[in-house]
Short mmCIF file of C-alpha atoms and ligand atoms in Angstrom, two decimals:
data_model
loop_
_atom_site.label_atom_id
_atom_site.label_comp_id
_atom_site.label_asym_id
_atom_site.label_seq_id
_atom_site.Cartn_x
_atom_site.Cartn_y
_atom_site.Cartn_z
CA UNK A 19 10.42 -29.83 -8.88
CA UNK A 20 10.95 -26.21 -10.70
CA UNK A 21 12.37 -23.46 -8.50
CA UNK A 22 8.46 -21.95 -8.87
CA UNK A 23 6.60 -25.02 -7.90
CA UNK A 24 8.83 -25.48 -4.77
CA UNK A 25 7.94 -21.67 -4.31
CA UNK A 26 4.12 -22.39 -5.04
CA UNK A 27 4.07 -25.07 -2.67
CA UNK A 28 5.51 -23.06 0.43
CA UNK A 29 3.09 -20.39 -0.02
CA UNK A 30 -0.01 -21.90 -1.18
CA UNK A 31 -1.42 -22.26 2.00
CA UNK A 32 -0.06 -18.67 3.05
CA UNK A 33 -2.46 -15.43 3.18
CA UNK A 34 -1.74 -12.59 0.45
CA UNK A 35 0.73 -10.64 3.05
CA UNK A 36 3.27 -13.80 2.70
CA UNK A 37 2.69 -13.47 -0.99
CA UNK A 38 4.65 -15.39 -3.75
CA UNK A 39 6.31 -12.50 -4.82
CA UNK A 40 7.33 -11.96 -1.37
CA UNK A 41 8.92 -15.17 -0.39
CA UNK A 42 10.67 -15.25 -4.14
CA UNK A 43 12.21 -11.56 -3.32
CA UNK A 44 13.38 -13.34 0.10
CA UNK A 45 14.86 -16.07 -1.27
CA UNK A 46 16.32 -13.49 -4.15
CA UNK A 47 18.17 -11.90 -0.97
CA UNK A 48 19.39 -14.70 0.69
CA UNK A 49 20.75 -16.10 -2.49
CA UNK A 50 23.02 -12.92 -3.35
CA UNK A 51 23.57 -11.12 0.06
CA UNK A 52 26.71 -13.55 0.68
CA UNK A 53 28.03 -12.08 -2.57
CA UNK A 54 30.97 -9.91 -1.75
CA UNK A 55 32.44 -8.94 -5.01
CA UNK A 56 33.40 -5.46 -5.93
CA UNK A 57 33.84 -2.30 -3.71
CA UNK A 58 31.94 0.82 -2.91
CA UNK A 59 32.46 3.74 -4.35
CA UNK A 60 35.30 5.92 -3.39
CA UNK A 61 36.10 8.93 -5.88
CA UNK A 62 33.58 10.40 -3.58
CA UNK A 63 35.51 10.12 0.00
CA UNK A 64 32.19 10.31 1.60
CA UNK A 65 30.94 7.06 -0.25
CA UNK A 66 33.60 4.93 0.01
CA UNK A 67 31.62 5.06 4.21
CA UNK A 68 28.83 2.89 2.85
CA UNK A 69 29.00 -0.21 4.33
CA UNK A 70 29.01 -3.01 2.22
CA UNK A 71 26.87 -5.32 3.77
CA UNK A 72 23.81 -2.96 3.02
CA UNK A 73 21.24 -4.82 0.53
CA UNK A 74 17.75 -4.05 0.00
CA UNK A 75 14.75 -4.84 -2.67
CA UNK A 76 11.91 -3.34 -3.11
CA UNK A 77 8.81 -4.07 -5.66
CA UNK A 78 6.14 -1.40 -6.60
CA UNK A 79 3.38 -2.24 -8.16
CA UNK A 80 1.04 0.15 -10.71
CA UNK A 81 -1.74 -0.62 -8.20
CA UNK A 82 -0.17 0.57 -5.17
CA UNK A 83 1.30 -2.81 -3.99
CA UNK A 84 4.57 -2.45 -1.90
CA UNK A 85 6.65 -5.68 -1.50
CA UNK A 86 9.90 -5.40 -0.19
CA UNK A 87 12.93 -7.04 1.76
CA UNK A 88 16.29 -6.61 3.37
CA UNK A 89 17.42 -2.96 3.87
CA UNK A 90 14.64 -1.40 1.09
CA UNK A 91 14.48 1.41 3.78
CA UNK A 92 18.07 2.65 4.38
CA UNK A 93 19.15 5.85 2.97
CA UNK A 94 21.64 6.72 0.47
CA UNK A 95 22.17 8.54 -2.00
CA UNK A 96 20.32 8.99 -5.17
CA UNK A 97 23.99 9.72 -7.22
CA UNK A 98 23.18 9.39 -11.02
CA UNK A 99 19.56 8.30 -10.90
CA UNK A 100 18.52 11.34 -9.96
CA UNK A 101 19.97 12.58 -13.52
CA UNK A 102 16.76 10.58 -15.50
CA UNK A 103 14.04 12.39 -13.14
CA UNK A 104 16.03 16.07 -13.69
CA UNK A 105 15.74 15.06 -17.59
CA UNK A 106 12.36 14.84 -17.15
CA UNK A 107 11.85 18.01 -15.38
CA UNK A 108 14.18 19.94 -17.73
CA UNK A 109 11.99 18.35 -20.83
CA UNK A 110 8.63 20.01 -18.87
CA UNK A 111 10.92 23.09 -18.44
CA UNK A 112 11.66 23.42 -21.77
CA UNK A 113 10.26 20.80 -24.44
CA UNK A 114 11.38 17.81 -26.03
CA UNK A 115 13.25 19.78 -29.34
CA UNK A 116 14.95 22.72 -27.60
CA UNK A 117 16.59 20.05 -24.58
CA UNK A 118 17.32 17.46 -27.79
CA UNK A 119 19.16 20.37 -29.35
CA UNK A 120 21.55 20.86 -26.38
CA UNK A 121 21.82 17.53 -25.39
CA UNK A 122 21.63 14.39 -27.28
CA UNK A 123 20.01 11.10 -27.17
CA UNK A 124 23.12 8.96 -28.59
CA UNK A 125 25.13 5.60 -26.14
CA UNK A 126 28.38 6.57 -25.90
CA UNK A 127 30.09 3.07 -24.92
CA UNK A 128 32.13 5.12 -22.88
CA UNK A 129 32.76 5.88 -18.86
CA UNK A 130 29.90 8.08 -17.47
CA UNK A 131 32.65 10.43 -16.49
CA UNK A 132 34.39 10.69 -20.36
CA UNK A 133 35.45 13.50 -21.28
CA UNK A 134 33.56 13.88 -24.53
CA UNK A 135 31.28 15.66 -26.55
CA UNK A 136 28.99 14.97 -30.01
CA UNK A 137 31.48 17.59 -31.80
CA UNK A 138 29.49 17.37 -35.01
CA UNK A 139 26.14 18.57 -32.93
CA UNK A 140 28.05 20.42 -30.15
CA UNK A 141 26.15 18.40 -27.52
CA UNK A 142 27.06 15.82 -24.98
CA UNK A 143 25.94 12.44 -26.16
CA UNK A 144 23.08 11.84 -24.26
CA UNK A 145 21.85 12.86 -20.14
CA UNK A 146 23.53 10.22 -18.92
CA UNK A 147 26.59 10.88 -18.68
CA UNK A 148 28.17 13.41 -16.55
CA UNK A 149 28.62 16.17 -19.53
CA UNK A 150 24.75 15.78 -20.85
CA UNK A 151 23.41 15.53 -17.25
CA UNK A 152 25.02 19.01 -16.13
CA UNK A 153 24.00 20.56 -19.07
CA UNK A 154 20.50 18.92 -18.19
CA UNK A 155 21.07 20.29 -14.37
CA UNK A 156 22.19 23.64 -16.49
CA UNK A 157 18.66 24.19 -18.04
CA UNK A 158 16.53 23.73 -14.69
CA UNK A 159 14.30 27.08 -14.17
CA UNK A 160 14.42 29.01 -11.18
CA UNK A 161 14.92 32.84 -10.52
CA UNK A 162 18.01 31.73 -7.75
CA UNK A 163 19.73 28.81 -6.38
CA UNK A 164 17.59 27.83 -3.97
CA UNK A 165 14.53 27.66 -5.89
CA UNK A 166 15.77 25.30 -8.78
CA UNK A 167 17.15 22.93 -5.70
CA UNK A 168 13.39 23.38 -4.37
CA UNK A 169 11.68 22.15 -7.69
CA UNK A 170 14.28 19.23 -8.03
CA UNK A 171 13.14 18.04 -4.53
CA UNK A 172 9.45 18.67 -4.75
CA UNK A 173 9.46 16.56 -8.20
CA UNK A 174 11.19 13.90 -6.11
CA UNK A 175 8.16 13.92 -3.42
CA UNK A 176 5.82 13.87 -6.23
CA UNK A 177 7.52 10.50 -7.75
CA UNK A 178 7.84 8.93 -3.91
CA UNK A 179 5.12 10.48 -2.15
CA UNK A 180 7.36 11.87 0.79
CA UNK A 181 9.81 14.81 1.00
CA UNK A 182 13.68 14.22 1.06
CA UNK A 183 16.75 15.89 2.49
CA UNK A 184 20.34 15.96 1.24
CA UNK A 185 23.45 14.17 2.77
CA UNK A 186 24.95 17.14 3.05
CA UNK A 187 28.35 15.07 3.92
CA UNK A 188 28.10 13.90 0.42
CA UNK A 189 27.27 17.16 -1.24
CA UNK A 190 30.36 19.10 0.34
CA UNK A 191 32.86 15.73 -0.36
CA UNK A 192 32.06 15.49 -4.07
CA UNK A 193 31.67 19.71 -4.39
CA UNK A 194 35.68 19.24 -2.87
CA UNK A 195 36.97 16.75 -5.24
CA UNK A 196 34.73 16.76 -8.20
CA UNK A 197 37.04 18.54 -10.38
CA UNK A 198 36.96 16.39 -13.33
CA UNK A 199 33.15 17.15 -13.29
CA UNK A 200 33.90 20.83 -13.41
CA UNK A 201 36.31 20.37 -16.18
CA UNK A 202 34.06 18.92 -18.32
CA UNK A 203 31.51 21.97 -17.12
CA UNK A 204 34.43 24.05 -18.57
CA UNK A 205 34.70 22.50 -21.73
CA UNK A 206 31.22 22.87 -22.21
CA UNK A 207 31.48 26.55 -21.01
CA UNK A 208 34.01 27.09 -23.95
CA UNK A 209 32.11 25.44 -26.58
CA UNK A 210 29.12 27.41 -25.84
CA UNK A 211 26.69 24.67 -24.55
CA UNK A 212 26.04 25.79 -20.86
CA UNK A 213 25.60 29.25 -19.28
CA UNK A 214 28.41 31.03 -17.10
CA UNK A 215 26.13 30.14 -13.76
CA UNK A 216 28.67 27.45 -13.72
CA UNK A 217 29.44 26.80 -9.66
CA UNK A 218 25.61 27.05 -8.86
CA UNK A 219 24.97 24.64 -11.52
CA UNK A 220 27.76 22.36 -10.10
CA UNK A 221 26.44 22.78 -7.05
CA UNK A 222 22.42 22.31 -8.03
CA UNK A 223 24.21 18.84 -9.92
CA UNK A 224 25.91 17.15 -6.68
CA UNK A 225 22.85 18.31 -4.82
CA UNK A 226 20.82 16.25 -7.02
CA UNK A 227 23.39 13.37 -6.52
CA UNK A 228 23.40 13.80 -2.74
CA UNK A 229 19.19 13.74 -2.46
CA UNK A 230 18.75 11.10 0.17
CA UNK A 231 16.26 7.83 -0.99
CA UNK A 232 15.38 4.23 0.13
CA UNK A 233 15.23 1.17 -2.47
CA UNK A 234 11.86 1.45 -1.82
CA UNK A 235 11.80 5.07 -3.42
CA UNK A 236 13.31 3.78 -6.13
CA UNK A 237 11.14 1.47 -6.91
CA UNK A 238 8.33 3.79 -6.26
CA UNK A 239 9.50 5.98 -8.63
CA UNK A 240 9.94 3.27 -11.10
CA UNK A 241 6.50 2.52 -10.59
CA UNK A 242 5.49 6.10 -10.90
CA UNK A 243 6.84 6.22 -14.75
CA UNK A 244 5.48 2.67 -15.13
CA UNK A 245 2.31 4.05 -14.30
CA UNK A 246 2.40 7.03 -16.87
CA UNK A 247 3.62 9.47 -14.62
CA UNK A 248 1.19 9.07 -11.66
CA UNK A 249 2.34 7.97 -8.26
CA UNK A 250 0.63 4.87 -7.80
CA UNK A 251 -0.09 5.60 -3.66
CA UNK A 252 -0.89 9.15 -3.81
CA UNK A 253 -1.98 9.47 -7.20
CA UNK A 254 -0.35 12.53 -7.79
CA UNK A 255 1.45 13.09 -11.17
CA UNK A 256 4.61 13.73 -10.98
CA UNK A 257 5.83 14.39 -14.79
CA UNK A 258 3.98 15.48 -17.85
CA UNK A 259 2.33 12.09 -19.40
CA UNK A 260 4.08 13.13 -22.56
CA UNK A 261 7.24 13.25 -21.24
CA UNK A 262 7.51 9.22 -19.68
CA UNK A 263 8.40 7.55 -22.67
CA UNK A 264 11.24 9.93 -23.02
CA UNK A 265 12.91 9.27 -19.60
CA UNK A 266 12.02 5.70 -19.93
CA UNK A 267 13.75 5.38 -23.06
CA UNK A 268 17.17 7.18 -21.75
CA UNK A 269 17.18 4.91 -19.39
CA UNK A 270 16.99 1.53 -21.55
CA UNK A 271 19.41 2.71 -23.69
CA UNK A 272 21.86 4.95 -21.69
CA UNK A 273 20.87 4.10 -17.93
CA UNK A 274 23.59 1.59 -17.21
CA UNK A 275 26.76 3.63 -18.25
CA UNK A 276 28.50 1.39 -20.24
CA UNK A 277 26.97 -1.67 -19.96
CA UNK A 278 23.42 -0.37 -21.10
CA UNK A 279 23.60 -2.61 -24.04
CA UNK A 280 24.49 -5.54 -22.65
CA UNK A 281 21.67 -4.66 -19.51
CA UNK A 282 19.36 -4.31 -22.98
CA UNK A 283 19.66 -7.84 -23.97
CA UNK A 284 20.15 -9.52 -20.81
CA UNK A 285 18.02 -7.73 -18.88
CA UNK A 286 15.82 -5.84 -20.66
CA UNK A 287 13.90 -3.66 -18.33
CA UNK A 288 14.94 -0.15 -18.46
CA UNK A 289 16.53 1.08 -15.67
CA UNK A 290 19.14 3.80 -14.08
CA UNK A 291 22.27 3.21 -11.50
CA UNK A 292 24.22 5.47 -9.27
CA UNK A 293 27.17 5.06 -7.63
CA UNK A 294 25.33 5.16 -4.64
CA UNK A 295 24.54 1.25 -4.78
CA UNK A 296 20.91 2.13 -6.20
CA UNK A 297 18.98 1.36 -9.33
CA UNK A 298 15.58 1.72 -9.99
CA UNK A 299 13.88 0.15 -12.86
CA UNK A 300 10.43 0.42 -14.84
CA UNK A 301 8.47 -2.35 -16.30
CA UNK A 302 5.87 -0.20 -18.08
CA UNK A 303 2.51 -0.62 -17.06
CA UNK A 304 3.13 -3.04 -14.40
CA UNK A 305 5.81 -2.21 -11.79
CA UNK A 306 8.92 -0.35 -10.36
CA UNK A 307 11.74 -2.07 -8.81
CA UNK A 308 14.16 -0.52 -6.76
CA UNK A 309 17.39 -1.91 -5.15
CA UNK A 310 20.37 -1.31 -3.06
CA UNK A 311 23.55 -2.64 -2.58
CA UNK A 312 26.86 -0.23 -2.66
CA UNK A 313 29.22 -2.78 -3.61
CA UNK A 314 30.15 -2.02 -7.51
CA UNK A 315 31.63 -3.52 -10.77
CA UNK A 316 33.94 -1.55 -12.39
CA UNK A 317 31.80 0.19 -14.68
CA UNK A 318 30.03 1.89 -11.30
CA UNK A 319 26.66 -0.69 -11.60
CA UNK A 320 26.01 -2.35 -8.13
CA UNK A 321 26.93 -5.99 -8.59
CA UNK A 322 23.67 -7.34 -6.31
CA UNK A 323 21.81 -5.10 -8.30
CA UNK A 324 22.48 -6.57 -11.48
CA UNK A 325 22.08 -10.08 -9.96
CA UNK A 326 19.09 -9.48 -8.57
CA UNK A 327 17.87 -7.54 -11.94
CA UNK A 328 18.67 -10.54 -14.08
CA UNK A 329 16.92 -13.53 -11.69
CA UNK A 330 13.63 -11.17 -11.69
CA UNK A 331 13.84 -10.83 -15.62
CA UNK A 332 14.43 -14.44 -16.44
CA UNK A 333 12.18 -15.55 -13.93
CA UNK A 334 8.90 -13.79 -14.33
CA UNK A 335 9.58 -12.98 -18.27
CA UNK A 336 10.21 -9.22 -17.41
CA UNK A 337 12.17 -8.51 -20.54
CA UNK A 338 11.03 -5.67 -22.12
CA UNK A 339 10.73 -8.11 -25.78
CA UNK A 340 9.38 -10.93 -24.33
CA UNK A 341 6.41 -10.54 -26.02
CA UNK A 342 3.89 -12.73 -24.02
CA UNK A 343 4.98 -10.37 -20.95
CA UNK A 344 1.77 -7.81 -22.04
CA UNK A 345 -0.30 -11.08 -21.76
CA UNK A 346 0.01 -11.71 -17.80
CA UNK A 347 -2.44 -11.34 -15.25
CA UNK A 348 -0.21 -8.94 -12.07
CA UNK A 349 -2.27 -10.46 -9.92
CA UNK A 350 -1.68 -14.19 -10.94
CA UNK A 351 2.07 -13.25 -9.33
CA UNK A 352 1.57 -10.76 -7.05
CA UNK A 353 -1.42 -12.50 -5.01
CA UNK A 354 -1.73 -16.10 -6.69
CA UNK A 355 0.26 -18.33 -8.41
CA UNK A 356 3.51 -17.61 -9.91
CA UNK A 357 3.62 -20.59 -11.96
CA UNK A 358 0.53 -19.38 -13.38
CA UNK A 359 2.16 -16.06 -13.94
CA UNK A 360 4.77 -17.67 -16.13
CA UNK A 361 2.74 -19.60 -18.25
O1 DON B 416 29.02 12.91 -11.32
C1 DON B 416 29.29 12.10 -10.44
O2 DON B 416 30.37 11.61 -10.39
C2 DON B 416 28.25 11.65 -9.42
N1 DON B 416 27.76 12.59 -8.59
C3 DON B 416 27.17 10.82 -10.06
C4 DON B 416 27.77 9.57 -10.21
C5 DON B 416 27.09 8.38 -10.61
O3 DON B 416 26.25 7.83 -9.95
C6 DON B 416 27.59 7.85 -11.85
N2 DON B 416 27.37 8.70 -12.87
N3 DON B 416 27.22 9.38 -13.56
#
């Protein structure tokens, strides 16, 4: 008996609240929570508090649907995830050709923290990493501080439906040792590509970093681009339709630091990580997923994350090329059968 029939079997008699998607996200926790590779983060002093037992999952669907398990309602912090949504704001701000002029849409293979720049386009690589992000961060409107933080945060409530606050812990701990961040600020000072408002950019940047989100945020706000821009609970948009693709497609190809291309093939859902222990995912036109789990690989990608990333691909045929994914009925695994919803 296939892992799905067993599944189809225990809930079959079930009502829709115990649905298949449900138990398969429980047993999806069980299975990886007594992982305990890889440590939180700790260039941050403040992170390296997370407790590593922390692990959550959480499943938004483009018709409102909320499934979700473990700790999917703990707070952390965003970290580079929120660097995807600010690219979208900064594209409203300012329009697809003028931000692709200062910042540019290129992998680097590298460390999200490289020190690097495009030198033939005098532009960071891509939004990604740390360089192209604060010159993103750079290029957010506002007459004064406070006011750019304000539209950061209000575009966050408009992707999860909720306001949020800031670990302010985090903030002043990474504004105290992020000095490799502000070197690379520097260099891009001296090369002309961001303004002399340097400290309140840095500042607006680990700001964004610090904003405080659940799993389940996440994975609303997955399901808010997966839905063209448009909360799926409160309807609200929360970016300019013709801006989705463009965040969505940063994050397939650059949203995994270096390991995007390998995520591409053997995951294939496009998706964003923070050192935080978060990533949040988009499976376009059907779902968000959001996880959390601060223990991390190397490369700064949570290591239950990825697990759990690569069982829900495989499983219910998630990658973004499988091509009989457009073909499935949600509700066949979301309220009925998921062996029906593989077929
Ligand atoms: O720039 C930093 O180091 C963090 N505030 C964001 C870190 C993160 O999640 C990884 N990447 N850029």
């Amino acid at each position: 008996m296939s892992h799905f029939d067993n599944l189809h079997s225990l809930t079959s008699s079930i009502t829709a609240v115990t649905s298949p998607l449900r138990q398969y996200l429980h047993e999806l926790h069980s299975k990886y929570h007594p992982l305990t590779d890889g440590v939180v983060a700790n260039y941050i002093p403040e992170l390296a508090l997370a407790d590593p037992a922390l692990f959550g999952i959480a499943v938004v669907t483009t018709d409102g649907q909320i499934f979700e398990v473990g700790d999917s309602t703990t707070l952390f912090t965003s970290q580079a995830i929120s660097k995807a949504f600010v690219y979208g704001l900064a594209l409203e701000d300012h329009g697809r050709d003028y931000i692709t002029s200062k910042v540019g849409l290129e992998a680097t293979g590298e460390a999200f923290n490289a020190i690097l720049l495009d030198e033939k386009n005098n532009r960071p690589y891509n939004p990604m990493v740390n360089g192209g992000a604060i010159a993103i961060t750079n290029l957010i409107k506002g007459q004064h501080p406070t006011e750019r933080l304000k539209r950061i945060l209000d575009m966050f409530k408009r992707y999860t439906g909720h306001s949020h606050d800031i670990s302010m812990p985090v903030f002043l701990s990474e504004k105290a040792t992020g000095h490799r961040n502000r070197a690379m600020a520097f260099l891009m000072l001296n090369v002309g590509i961001v303004s002399d408002n340097l400290e309140e950019t840095l500042d607006l940047y680990f700001q964004q970093c610090s904003i405080l989100v659940t799993a389940r945020d996440l994975a609303m706000m997955g399901a808010t681009l997966a839905n063209g821009g448009v909360n799926p609970i409160t309807q609200e948009r929360a970016i300019d339709a013709q801006y989705v693709q463009d965040v969505i497609s940063v994050m397939l190809t650059c949203g995994m630091y270096n390991y995007s291309g390998e995520w591409a093939c053997r995951v294939g859902i496009p998706a964003k990580s923070g050192v935080g222990g978060g990533i949040t995912a988009v499976v376009p036109g059907q779902l968000g997923i959001g996880t959390f789990s601060p223990l991390l690989d190397d490369k700064g990608n949570s290591i239950r994350g990825i697990k759990v990333y690569q069982d829900l691909s495989k499983d219910f045929g998630l990658h973004l090329f499988n091509a009989t994914r457009c073909d499935r009925d949600l509700n066949a695994w979301t309220k009925g059968s998921p062996v029906d919803a593989r077929s």
